[in-house]
Coordinates of C-alpha atoms and ligand atoms in Angstrom, one line a residue:
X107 CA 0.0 0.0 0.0
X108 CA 1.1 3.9 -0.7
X109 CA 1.1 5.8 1.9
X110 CA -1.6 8.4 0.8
X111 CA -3.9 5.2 0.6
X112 CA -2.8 4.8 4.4
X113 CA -5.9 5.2 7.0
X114 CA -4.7 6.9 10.3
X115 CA -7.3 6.5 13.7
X116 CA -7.1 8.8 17.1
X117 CA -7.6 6.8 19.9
X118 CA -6.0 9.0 22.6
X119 CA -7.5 12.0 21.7
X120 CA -10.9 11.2 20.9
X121 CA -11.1 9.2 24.2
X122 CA -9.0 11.8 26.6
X123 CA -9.4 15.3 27.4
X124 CA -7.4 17.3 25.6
X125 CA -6.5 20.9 24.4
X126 CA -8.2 22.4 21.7
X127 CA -5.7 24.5 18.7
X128 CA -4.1 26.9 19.8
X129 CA -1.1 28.7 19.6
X130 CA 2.3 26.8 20.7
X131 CA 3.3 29.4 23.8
X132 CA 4.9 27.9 27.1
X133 CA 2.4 27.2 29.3
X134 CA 0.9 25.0 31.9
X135 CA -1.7 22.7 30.7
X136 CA -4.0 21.3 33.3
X137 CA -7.3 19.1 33.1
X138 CA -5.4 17.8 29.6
X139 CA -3.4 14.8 28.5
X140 CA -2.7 16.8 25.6
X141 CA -2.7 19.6 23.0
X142 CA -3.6 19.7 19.6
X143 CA -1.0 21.0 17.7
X144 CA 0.6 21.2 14.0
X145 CA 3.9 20.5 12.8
X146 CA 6.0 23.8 11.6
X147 CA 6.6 22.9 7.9
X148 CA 10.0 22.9 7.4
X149 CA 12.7 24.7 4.7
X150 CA 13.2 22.2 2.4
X151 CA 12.5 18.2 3.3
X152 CA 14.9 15.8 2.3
X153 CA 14.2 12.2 2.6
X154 CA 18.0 10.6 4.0
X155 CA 16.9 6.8 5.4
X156 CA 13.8 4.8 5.3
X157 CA 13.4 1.8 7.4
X158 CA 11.6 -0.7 5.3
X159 CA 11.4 -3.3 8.4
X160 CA 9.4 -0.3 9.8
X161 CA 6.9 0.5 7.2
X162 CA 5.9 -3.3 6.7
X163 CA 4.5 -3.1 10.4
X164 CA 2.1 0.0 9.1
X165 CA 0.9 -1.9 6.2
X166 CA 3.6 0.4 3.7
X167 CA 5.3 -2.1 1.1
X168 CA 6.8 -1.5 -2.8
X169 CA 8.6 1.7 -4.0
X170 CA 7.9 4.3 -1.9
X171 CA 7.1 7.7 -2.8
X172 CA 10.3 9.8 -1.7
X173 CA 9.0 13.1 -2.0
X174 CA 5.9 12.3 -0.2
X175 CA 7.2 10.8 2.2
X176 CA 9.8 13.4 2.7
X177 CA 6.5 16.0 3.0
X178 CA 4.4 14.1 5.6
X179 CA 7.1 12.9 7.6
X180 CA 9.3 16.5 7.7
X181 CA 5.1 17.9 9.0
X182 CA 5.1 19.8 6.2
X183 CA 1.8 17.3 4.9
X184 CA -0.7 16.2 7.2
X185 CA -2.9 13.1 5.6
X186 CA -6.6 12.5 6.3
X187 CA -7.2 11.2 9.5
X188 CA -4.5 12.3 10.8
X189 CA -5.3 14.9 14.4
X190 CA -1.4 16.1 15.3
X191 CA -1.3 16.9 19.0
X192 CA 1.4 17.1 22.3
X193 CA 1.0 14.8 24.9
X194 CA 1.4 16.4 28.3
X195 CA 3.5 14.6 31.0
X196 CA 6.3 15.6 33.9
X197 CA 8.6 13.2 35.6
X198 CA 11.4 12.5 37.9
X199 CA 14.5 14.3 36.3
X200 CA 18.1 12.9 38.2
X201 CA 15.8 11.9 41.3
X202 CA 14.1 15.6 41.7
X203 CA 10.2 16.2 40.5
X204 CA 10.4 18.6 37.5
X205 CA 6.8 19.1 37.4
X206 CA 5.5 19.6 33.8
X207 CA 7.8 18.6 30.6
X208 CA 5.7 17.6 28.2
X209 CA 6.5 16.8 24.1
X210 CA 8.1 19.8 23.5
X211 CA 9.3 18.8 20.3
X212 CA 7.7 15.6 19.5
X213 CA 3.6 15.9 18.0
X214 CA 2.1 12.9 16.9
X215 CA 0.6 12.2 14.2
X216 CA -1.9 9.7 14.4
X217 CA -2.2 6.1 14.8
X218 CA -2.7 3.2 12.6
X219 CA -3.9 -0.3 12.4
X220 CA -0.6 -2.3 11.4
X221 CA 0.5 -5.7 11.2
X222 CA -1.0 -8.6 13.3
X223 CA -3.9 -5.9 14.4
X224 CA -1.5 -3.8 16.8
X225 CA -2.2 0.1 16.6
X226 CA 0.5 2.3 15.8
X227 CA 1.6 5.6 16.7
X228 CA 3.4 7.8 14.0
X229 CA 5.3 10.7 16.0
X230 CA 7.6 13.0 14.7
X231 CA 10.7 14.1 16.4
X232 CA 11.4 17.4 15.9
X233 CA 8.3 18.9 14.5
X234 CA 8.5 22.6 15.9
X235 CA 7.1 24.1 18.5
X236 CA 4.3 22.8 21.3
X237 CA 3.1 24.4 24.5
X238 CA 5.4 22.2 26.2
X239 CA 8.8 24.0 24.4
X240 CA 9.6 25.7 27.2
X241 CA 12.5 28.0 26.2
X242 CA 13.8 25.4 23.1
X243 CA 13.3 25.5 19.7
X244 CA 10.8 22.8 18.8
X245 CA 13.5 21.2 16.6
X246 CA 16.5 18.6 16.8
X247 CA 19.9 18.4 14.8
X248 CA 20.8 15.7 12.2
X249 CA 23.3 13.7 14.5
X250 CA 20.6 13.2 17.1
X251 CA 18.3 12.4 15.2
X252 CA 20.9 10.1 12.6
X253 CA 21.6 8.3 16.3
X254 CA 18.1 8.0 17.2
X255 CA 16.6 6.7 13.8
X256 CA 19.6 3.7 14.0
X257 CA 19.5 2.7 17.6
X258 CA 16.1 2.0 17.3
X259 CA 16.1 -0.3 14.4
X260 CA 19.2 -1.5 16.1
X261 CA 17.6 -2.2 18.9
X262 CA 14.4 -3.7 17.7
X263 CA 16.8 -6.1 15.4
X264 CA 18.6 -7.3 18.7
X265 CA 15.6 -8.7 20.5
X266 CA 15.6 -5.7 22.9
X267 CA 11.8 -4.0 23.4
X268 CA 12.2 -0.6 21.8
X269 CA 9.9 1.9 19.9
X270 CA 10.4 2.1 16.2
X271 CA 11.8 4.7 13.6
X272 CA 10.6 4.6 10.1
X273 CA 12.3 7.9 8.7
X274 CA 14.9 10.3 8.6
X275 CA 14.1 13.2 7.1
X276 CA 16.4 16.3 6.5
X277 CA 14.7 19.6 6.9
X278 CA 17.1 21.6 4.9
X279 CA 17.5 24.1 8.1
X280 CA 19.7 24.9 10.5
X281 CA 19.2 24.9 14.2
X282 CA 21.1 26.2 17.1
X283 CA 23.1 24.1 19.5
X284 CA 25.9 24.6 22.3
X285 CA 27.0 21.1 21.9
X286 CA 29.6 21.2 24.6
X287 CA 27.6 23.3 26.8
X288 CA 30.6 26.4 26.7
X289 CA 28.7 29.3 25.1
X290 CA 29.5 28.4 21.9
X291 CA 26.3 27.4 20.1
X292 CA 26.6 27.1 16.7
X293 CA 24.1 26.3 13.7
X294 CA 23.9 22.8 12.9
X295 CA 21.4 20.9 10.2
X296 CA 18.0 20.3 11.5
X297 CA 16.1 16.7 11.2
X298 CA 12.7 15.1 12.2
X299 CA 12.6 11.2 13.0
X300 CA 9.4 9.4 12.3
X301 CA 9.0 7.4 15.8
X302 CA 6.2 4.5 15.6
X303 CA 5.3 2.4 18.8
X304 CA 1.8 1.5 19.8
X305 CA 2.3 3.9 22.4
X306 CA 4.8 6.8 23.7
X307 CA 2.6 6.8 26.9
X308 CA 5.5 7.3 29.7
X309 CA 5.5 7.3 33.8
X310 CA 5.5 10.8 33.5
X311 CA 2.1 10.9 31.4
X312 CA 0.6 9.7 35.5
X313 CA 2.7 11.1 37.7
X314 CA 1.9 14.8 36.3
X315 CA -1.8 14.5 37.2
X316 CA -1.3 12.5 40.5
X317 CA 1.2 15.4 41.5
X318 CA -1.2 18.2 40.8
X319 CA -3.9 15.9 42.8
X320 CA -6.3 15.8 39.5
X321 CA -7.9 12.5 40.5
X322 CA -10.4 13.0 37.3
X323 CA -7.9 13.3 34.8
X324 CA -5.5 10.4 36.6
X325 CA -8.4 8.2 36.9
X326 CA -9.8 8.4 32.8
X327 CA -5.7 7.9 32.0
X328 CA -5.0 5.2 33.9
X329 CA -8.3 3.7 33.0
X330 CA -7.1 4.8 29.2
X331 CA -3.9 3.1 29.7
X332 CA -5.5 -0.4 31.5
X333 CA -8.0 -0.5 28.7
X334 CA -6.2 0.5 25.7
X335 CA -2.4 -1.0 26.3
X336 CA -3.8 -3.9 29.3
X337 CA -7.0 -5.4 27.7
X338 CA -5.7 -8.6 28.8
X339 CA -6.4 -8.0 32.6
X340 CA -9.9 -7.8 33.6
X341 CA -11.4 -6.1 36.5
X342 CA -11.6 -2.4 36.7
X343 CA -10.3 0.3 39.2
X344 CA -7.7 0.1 41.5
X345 CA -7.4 -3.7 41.6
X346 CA -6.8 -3.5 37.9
X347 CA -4.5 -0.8 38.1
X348 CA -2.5 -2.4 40.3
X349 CA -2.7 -5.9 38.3
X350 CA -1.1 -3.3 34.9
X351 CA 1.4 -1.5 37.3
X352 CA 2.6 -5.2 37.9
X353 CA 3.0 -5.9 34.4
X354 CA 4.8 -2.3 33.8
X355 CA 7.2 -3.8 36.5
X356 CA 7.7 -7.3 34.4
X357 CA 8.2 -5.5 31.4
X358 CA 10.6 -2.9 32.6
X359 CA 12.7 -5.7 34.4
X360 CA 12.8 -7.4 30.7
X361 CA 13.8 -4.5 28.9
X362 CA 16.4 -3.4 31.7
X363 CA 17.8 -6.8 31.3
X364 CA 18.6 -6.7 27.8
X365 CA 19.6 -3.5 27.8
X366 CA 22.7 -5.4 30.4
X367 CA 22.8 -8.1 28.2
X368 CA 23.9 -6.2 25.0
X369 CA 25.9 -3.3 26.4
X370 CA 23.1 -0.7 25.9
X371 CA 23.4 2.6 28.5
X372 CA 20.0 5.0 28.1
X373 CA 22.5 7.6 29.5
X374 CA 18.8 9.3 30.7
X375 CA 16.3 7.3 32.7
X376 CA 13.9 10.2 34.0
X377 CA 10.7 8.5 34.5
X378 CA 9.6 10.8 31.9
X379 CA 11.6 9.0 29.3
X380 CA 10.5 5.5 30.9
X381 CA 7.5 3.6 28.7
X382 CA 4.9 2.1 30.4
X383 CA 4.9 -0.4 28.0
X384 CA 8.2 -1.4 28.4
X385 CA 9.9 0.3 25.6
X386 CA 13.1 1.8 25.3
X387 CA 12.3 5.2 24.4
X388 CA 13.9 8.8 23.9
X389 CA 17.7 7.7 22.2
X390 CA 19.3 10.9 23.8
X391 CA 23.0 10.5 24.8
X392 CA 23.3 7.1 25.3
X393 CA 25.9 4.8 24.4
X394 CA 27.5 0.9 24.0
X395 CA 29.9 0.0 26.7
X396 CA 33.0 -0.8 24.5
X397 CA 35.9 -1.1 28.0
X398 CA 33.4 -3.4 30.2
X399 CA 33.1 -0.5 33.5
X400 CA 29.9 -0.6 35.3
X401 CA 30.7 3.0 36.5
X402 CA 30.5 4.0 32.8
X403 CA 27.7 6.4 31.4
X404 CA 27.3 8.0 28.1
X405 CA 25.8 11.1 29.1
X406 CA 28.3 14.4 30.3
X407 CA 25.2 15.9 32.2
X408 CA 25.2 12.7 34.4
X409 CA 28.6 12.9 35.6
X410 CA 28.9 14.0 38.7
X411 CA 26.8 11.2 40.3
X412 CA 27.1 9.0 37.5
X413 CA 22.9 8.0 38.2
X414 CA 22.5 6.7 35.0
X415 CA 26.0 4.6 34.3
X416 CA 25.6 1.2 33.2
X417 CA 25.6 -0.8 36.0
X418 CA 23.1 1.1 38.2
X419 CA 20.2 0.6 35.2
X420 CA 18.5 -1.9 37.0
X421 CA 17.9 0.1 40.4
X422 CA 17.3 3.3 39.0
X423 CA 14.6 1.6 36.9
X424 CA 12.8 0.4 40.1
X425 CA 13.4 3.6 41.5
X426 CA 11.4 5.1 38.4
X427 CA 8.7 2.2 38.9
X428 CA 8.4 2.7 42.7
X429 CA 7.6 7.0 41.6
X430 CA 4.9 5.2 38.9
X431 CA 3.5 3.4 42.2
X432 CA 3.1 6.5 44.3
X433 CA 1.4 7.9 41.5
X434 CA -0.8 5.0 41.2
X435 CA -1.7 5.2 45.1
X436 CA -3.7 8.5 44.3
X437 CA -6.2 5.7 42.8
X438 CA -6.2 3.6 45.8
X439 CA -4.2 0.7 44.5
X440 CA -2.5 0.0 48.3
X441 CA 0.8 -0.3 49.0
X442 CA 0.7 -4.0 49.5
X443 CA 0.0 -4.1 45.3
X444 CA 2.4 -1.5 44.3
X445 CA 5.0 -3.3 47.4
X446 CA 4.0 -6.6 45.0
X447 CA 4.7 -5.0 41.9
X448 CA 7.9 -4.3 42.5
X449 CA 9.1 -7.4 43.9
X450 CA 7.7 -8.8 40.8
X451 CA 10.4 -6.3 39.0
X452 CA 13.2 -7.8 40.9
X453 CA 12.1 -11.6 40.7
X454 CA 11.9 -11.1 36.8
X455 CA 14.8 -9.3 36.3
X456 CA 17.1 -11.8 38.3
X457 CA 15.3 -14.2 36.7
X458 CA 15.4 -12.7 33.0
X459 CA 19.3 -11.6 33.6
X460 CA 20.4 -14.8 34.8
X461 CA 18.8 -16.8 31.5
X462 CA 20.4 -14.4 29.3
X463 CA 23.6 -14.8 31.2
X464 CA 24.1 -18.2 31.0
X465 CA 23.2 -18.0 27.3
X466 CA 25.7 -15.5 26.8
X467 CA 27.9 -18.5 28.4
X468 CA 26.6 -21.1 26.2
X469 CA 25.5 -22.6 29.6
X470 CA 22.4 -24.4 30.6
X471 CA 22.4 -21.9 33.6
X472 CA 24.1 -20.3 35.9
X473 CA 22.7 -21.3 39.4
X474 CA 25.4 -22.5 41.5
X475 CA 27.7 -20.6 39.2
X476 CA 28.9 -17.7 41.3
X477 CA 32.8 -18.6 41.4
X478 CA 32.3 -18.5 37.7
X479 CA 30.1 -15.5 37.1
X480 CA 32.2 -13.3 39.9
X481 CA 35.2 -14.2 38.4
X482 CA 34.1 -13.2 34.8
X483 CA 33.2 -9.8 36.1
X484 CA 36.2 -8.9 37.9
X485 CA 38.3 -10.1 34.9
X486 CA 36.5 -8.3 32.2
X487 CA 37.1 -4.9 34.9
X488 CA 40.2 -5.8 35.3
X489 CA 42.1 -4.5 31.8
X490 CA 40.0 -2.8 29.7
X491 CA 38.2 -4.9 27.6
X492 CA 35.3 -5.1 25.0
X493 CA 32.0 -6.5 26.3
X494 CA 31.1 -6.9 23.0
X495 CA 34.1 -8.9 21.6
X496 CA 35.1 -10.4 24.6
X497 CA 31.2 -12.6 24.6
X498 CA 31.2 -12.7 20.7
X499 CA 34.5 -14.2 20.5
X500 CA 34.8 -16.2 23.1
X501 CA 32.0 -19.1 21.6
X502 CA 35.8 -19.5 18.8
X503 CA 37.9 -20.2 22.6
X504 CA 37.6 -24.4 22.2
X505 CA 36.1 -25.9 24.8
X506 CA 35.9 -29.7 24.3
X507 CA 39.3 -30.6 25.5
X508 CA 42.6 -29.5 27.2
X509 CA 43.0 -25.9 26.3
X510 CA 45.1 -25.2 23.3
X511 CA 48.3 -23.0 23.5
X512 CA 46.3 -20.3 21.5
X513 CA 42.8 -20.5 23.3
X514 CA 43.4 -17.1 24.4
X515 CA 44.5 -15.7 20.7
X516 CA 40.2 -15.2 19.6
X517 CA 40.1 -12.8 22.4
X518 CA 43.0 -10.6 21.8
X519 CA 41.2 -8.5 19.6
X520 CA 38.6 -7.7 22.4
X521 CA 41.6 -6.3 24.6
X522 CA 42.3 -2.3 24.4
X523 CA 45.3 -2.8 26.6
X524 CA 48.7 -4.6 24.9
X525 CA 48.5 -7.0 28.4
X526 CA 45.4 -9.1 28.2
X527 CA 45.4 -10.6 31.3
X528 CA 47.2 -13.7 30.6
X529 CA 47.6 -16.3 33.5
X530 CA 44.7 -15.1 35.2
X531 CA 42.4 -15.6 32.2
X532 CA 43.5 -19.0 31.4
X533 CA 42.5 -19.8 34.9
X534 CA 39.0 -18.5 34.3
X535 CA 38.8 -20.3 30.9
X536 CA 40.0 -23.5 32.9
X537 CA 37.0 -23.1 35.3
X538 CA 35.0 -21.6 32.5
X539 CA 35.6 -25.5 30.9
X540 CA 35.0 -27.8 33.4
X541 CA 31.5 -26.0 34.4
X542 CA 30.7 -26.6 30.6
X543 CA 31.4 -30.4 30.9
X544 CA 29.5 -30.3 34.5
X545 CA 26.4 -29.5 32.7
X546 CA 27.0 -31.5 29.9
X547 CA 27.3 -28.8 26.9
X548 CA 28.7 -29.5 23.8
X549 CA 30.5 -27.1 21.2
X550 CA 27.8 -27.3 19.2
X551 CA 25.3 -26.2 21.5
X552 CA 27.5 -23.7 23.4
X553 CA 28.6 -22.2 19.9
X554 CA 24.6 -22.0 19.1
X555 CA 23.5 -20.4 22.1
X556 CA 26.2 -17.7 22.3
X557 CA 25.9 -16.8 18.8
X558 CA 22.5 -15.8 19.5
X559 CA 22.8 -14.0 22.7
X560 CA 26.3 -12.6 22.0
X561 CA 25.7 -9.6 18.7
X562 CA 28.9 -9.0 16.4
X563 CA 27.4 -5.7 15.4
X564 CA 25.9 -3.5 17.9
X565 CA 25.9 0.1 17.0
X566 CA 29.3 1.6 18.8
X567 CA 29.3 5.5 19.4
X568 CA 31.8 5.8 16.7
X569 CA 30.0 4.0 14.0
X570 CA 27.0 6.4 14.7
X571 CA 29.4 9.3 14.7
X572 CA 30.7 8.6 11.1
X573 CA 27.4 8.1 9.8
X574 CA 26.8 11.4 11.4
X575 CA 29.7 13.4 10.0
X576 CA 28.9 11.5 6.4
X577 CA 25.7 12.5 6.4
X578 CA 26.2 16.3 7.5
X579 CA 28.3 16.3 4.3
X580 CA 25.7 15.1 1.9
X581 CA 26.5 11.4 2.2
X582 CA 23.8 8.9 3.3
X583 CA 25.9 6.0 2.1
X584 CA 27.5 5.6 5.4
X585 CA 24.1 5.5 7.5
X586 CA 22.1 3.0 5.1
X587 CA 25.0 0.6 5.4
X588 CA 25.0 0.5 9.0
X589 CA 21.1 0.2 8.7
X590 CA 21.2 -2.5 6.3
X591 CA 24.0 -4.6 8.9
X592 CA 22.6 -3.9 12.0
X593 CA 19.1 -6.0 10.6
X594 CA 21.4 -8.8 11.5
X595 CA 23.1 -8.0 14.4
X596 CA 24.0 -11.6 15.3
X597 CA 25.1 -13.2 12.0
X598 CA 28.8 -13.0 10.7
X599 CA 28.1 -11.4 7.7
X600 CA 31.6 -11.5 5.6
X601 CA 32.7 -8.3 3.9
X602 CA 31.3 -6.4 6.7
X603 CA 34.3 -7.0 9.4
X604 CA 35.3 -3.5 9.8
X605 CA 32.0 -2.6 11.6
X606 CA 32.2 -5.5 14.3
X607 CA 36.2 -3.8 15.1
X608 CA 36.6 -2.2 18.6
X609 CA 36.2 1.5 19.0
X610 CA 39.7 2.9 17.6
X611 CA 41.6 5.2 19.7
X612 CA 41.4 7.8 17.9
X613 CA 37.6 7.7 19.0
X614 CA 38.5 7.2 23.0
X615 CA 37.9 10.9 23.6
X616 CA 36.6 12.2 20.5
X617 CA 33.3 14.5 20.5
X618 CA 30.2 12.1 20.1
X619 CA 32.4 9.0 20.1
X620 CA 32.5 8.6 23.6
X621 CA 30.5 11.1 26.3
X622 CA 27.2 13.0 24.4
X623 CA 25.9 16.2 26.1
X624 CA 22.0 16.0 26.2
X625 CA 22.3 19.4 24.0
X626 CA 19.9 17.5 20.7
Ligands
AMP233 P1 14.7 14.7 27.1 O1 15.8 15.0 28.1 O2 15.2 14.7 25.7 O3 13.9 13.6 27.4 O4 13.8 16.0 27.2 C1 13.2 16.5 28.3 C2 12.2 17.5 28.0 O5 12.7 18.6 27.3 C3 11.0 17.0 27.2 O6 9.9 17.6 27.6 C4 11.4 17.4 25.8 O7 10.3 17.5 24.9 C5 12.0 18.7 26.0 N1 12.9 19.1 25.0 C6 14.2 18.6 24.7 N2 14.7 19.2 23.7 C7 13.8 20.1 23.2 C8 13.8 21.1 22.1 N3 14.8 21.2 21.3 N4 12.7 21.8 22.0 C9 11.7 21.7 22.8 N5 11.6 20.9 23.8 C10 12.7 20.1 24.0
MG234 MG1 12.4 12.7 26.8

């Protein structure tokens, strides 16, 4: 199907209270889960990267259209059926209540019936100005947007729960930005990304009428979200409320999970930017861990406490579900359920982490493993190495007999340091063996698991950053080819080595190849 022949449906607003048209100045919006608002058409829309994977969920197949596309997803076109509006939310920004954010440069544009019968929401990044702006611009620049449009397909291609892009469209202006945060803004190209998910509904979306003590609007949203994202649990009220909440937590702990399993760091996990679906959602400044350090984080606004480095993801994300709770207790659901939900959280995440762990091992599991598992960690800290590589390549270490000589030569590549730890590593790999033969795993098997936990090509701050500079310079060649490898994150594919290399040093400190300022 063409996309003009595309039907578009509005759920959310025709069942929630929203604003009516108006102009796009700050403001507080109360009594609203949203405001109806239009895209600012853009300069001059360029169409830089579809994502076919994408469009086949909405029903979109064959040749597209570039310059129609290019129109309707820059806002410059709005299709019939289609009711643009900003949804309005706060959240928990690094632990402190912000009160109201809001989309403030994120309108949506409608929502289809796609694939399988799931419903859709087309949002554009970067669409100009809402009444929940603030003091920006509305707008975002071509690099975040470049990074956002990839790490989501990435994402969704490595089995991690994500929200969807389907375009990248240039909008042939230029927008100012003070990327390193030192008075020195300068004009950079401007984008809009095409986001699709069935829903961008975040913790923030409830906690903004539960802090404001608007128990009418809390109530028809959290009935919204139980009946429209939950329809699978029955009841209604506060016991069901508390029965979604508890899924929210399951979800959460699943996504959190992968996002430890493949080296993923948000780099911003206000609840605002949480999903209550489950989703990973708002690709800010986050990063891949390339040197294995739990302390690490992506994001230069987040180090001095370092809240959001890799290894604290999983408690900050039952911080952020414990805030969803409190809001949920302006309903009634009790303590006890919210108390419930959130051991649930911790029981699936163990539970989900420790699966994917011993996958990543080729093992049949890793109870009873903590000699092994501890050691691992303190190894992989111990010289900078790649969690990446290190996984990837060590399914080529043989494991069916007495080490070889070489077993350690498949993960020298995987070491940034010229001292791989030597002694101590054939130690681990000595352990690392005879736990294999305890449970009874052969190469084949081991070599099968790991390949499918362990991705060759995940999408490294550097890559994105070339892709970045490329494309600022008129060259989309660069982007589509990561697009096109990153579909298949976990297979070898031959020709395409130099993407699956560890970061280069000339990237260790470079702008964008490393730490990210939130400044998008
Ligand atoms: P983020 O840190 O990207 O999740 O953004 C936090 C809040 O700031 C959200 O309400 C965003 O919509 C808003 N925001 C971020 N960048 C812009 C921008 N360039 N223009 C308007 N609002 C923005
Ligand atoms: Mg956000």
């Amino acid at each position: 199907m063409q996309l003009t022949d595309l039907s578009f449906e509005q759920h959310f607003v025709s069942e929630l209270p929203g604003e009516a048209e108006a102009e796009p100045f700050p403001r507080q919006v109360h009594g609203a889960c949203y405001s109806r608002v239009r895209p600012t058409p853009v300069a001059a829309p360029k169409l830089l990267a579809w994502s076919e994977d994408c469009a086949a969920l909405l029903g979109l197949s064959g040749t597209i259209d570039a310059e129609m596309c290019s129109e309707v997803f820059a806002g410059n076109r709005l299709l019939p059926g289609m009711a643009p509006y900003a949804a309005c939310y706060g959240g928990h920004q690094f632990g402190n209540w912000a009160g109201q954010l809001g989309d403030g440069r994120a309108i949506t544009l409608g929502e289809r019936l796609g694939q399988e019968g799931i419903r859709y929401e087309l949002q554009l990044k970067g669409a100009g100005l809402t009444p929940y702006s603030r003091n920006a611009d509305g707008r975002a620049v071509l690099r975040s947007s470049v990074r956002e449009f990839l790490c989501s397909e990435a994402m969704y291609h490595l089995g991690v729960p994500t929200t969807r892009a389907l375009s990248l469209v240039g909008t042939g202006e230029r927008v100012l930005r003070d990327m390193f945060y030192d008075g020195n803004a300068a004009p950079e190209p401007g984008a809009v990304v095409c986001r699709v998910a069935p829903s961008f509904l975040r913790f923030g979306n409830l906690e903004l009428p539960a802090a404001r003590g608007d128990q009418v609007l809390l109530a028809k949203l959290a009935d919204f979200v139980h009946q429209s994202l939950f329809p699978e649990i029955s009841g209604s009220g506060a016991e069901a409320h508390g029965a979604w909440f508890g899924e929210v937590c399951r979800r959460t702990a699943v996504m959190v999970a992968h996002w430890m399993r493949v080296g993923f760091v948000h780099g911003v996990m206000n609840t605002d930017n949480m999903s209550l679906l489950g989703l990973t959602i708002d690709y800010g400044p986050y990063g891949w861990l390339e040197g294995f350090d739990p302390d690490w984080t992506p994001n230069t606004t987040d180090l001095p406490g370092r809240r959001y480095c890799y290894g604290n993801q999983p408690g900050v994300a039952l911080w952020n579900l414990a805030r969803l709770g409190q809001a949920l207790g302006g309903l009634g659901v009790t303590e006890d359920a919210v108390r419930a939900g959130l051991d649930d959280y911790k029981l699936t995440y163990e539970a989900t982490f420790g699966i994917m762990l011993a996958n990543k091992l080729g093992l049949d599991s890793i109870e009873e493993e903590s000699k092994l598992i501890d050691g691992l960690f303190s190894l992989l800290q111990q010289v900078e190495t790649d969690m990446t590589l290190f996984f990837r390549r060590l399914a080529e270490v043989p494991m069916n007999e007495d080490l070889p000589p070489w077993a350690l030569e498949p993960l020298v590549p995987a070491y940034y340091s010229d001292n791989p730890p030597g002694t101590e590593l054939m130690a681990w790999l000595e352990l690392y063996r005879t736990r294999l033969a305890a449970q009874g795993v052969d190469e084949a098997q081991r070599r099968a698991r790991m390949d499918a936990a362990n991705p060759k090509y995940v999408l490294r701050n550097y890559l994105a950053q070339q892709a970045i500079d490329a494309a600022t310079a008129g060259d989309t060649a660069p982007l589509n080819r990561l697009l096109e490898v990153l579909r298949q994150p976990y297979a070898e594919q031959p020709g395409q080595e130099d993407l699956a290399a560890r970061r280069p040093e000339w990237a260790r400190n470079k702008a964008g190849c490393s730490m990210l300022s939130c400044s998008s």
